[in-house]
Coordinates of C-alpha atoms and ligand atoms in Angstrom, one line a residue:
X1 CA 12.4 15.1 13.9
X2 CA 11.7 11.8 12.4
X3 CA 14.4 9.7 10.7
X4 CA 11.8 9.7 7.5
X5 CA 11.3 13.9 7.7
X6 CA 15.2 13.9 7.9
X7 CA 15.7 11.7 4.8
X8 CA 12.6 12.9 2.8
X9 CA 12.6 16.7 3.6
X10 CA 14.7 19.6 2.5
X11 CA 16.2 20.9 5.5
X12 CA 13.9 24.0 6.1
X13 CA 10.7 21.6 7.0
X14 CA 12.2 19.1 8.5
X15 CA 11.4 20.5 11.9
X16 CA 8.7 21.9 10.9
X17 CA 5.1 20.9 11.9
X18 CA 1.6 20.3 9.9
X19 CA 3.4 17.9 7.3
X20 CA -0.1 17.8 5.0
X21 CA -0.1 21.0 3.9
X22 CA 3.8 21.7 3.3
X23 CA 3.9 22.8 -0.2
X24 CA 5.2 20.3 -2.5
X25 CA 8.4 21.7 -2.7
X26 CA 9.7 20.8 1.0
X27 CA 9.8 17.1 -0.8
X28 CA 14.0 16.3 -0.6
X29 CA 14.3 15.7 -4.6
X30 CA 12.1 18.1 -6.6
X31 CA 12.9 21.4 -8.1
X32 CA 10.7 24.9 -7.8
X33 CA 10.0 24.7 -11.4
X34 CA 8.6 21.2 -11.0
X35 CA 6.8 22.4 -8.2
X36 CA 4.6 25.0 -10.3
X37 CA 3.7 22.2 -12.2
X38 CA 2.8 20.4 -9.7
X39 CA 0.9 22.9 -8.4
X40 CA -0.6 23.8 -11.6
X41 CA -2.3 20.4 -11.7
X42 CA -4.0 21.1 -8.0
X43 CA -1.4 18.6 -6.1
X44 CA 0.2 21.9 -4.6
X45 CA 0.2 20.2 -1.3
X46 CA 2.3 16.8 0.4
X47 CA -1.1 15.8 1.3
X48 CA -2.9 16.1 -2.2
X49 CA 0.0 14.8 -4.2
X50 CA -0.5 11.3 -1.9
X51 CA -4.5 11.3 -2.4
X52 CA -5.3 12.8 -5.8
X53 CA -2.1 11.6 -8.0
X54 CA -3.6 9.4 -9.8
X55 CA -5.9 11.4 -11.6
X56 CA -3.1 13.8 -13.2
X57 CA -0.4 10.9 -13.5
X58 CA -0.7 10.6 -17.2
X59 CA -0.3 15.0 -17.7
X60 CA 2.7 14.6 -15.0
X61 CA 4.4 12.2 -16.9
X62 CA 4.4 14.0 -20.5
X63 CA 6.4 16.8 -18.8
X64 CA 8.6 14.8 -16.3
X65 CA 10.0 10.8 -16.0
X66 CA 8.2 8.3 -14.0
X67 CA 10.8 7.6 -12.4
X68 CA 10.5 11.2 -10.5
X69 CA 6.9 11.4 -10.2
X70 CA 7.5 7.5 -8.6
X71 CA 9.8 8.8 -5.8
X72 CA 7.5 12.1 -5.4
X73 CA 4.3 9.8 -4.6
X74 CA 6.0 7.2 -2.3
X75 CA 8.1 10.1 -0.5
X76 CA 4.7 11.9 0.2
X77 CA 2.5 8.7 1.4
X78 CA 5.3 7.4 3.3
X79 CA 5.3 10.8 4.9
X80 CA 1.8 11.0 5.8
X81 CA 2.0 7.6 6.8
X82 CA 4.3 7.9 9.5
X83 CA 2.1 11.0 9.9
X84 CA -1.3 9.1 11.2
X85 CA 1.4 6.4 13.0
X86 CA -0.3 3.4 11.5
X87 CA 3.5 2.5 11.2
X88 CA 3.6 1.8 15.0
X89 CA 0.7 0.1 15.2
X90 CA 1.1 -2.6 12.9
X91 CA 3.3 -4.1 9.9
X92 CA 3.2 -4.5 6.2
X93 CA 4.0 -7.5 4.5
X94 CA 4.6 -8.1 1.1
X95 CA 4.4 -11.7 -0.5
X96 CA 5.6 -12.0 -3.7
X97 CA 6.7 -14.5 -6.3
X98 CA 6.3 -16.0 -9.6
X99 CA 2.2 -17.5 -10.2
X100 CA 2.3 -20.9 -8.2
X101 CA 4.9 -20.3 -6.1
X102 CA 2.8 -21.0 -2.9
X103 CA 1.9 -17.2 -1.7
X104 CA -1.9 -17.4 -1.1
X105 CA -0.9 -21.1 0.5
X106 CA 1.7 -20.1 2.9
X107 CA -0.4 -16.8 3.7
X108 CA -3.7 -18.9 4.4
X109 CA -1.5 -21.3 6.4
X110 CA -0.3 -18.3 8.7
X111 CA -3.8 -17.5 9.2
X112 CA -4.9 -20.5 9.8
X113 CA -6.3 -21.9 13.4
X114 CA -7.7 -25.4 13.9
X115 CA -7.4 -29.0 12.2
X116 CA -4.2 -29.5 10.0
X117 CA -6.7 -31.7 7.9
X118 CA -9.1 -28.8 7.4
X119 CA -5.8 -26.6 6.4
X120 CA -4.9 -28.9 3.5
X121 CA -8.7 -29.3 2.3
X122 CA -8.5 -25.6 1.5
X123 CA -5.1 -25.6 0.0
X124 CA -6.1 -27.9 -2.5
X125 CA -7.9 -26.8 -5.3
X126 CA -6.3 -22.7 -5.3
X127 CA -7.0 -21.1 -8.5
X128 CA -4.3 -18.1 -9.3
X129 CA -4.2 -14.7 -7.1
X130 CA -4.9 -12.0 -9.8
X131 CA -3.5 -9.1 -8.8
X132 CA -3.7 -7.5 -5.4
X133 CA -4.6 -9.7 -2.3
X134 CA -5.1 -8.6 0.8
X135 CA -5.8 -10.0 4.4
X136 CA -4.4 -9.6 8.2
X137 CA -3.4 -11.8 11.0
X138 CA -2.5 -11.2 14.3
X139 CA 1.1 -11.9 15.1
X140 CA 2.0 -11.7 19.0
X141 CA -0.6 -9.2 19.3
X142 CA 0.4 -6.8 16.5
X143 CA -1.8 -6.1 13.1
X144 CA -0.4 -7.6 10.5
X145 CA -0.9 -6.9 7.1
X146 CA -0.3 -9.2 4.1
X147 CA -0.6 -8.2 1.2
X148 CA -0.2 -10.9 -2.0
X149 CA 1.4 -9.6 -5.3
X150 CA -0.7 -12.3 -8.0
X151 CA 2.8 -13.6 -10.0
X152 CA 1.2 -13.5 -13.7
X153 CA 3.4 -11.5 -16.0
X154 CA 0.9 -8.9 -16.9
X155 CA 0.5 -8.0 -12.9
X156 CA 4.5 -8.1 -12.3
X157 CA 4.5 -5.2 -15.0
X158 CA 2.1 -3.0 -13.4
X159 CA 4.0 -3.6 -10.1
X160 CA 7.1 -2.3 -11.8
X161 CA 6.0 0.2 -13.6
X162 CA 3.4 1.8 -10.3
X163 CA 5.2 0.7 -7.5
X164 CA 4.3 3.4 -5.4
X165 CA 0.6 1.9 -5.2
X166 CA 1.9 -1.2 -4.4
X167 CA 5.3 -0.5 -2.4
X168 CA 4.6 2.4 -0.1
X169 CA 5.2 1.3 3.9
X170 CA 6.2 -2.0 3.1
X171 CA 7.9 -3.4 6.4
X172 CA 9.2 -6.8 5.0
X173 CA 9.1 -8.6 1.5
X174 CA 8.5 -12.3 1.4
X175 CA 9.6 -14.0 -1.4
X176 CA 8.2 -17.1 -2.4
X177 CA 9.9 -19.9 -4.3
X178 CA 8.5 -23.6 -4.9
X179 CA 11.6 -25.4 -5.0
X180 CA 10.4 -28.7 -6.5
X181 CA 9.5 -26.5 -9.6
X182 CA 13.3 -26.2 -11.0
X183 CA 12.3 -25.4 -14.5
X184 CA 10.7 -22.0 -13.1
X185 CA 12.8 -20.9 -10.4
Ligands
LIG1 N1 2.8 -30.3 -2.5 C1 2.7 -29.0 -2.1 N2 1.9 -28.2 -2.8 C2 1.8 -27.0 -2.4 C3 2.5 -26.4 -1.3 N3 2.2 -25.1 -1.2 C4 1.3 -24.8 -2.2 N4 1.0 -26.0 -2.9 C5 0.1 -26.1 -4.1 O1 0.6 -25.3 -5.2 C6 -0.4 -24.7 -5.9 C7 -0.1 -23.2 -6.0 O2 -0.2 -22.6 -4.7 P1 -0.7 -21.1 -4.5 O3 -0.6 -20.9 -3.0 O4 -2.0 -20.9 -5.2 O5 0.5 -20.3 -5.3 P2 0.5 -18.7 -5.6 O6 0.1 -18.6 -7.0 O7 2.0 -18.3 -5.4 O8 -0.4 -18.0 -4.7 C8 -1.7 -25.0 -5.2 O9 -2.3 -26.0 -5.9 C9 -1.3 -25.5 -3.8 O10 -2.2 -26.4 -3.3 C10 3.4 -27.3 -0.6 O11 4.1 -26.9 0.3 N5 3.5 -28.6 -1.1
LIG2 MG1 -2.0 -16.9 -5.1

């Protein structure tokens, strides 16, 4: 059993095999009742509650808190997830920060191979990240994923308030601060 079945399971699937189609009710925190609705809406398994929320999120949340349905999503994908072991086989990193903190600079730095005068040329002139920014490098021979979180109020909201398409599998969280820029940090 995996440490995330153990912590995300109720105890009669957590040795259980063929995770995408446990009903939704072998998720830790939900109840049977919330389960028929669940089911009622076509997410009746692990598998379709991590692909196909999205288009019922709105008729979920007139009957139960975000905050549930949140936990529900992330439980499943992280579950399915560790399922297809993309977890092993590389890392998720999260950059995040207020808007001209540095992200997209010290992320292109990371990637960057060749000339230190070529490096600055294309640090100069960055315009803001707007919303989701994503790229991979290679550290020590592992797949690393970055993935920049644009700083602009309206994108920190949505962040917030969906973290579970943002969140999900995250490995490490960066946070970025420019120093010399007192008045913001
Ligand atoms: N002087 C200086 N400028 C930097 C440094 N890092 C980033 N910048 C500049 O700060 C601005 C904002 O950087 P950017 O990476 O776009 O910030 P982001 O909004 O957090 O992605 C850009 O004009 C960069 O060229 C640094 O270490 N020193
Ligand atoms: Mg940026």
């Amino acid at each position: 059993m995996s440490e995330l079945k153990d912590k995300l399971l109720k105890d009669e699937y957590k040795d259980k095999e063929d995770l995408r189609n446990f009903p939704v009710v072998a998720l830790l925190d939900i109840t049977e009742e919330e389960s028929k609705l669940l089911k009622e809406l076509g997410l009746d398994t692990i598998e379709n509650l991590s692909t196909k929320w999205s288009d019922q999120y709105a008729k979920m949340a007139k009957k139960v808190p975000k905050e549930r349905i949140n936990s529900w999503i992330a439980a499943s994908r992280l579950l399915l997830v560790e399922e297809s072991e993309k977890v092993t086989t590389g890392a998720k990193i999260i950059m995040v920060g207020i808007d001209n903190a540095g992200k997209t600079s010290l992320s292109i730095a990371l990637k960057h191979r060749g000339a230190l005068s070529s490096l600055f040329q294309r640090l100069n002139g960055l315009t803001p990240t707007r919303g989701l920014l994503r790229s991979k490098i290679e550290v020590f021979g592992m797949d690393v994923h970055l993935h920049e979180l644009g700083g602009q109020s309206i994108y920190r909201e949505d962040y917030l308030e969906n973290p579970q398409q943002y969140f999900v599998g995250t490995d490490t969280i960066i946070y970025v601060i420019d120093i010399q820029a007192k008045d913001r940090f």
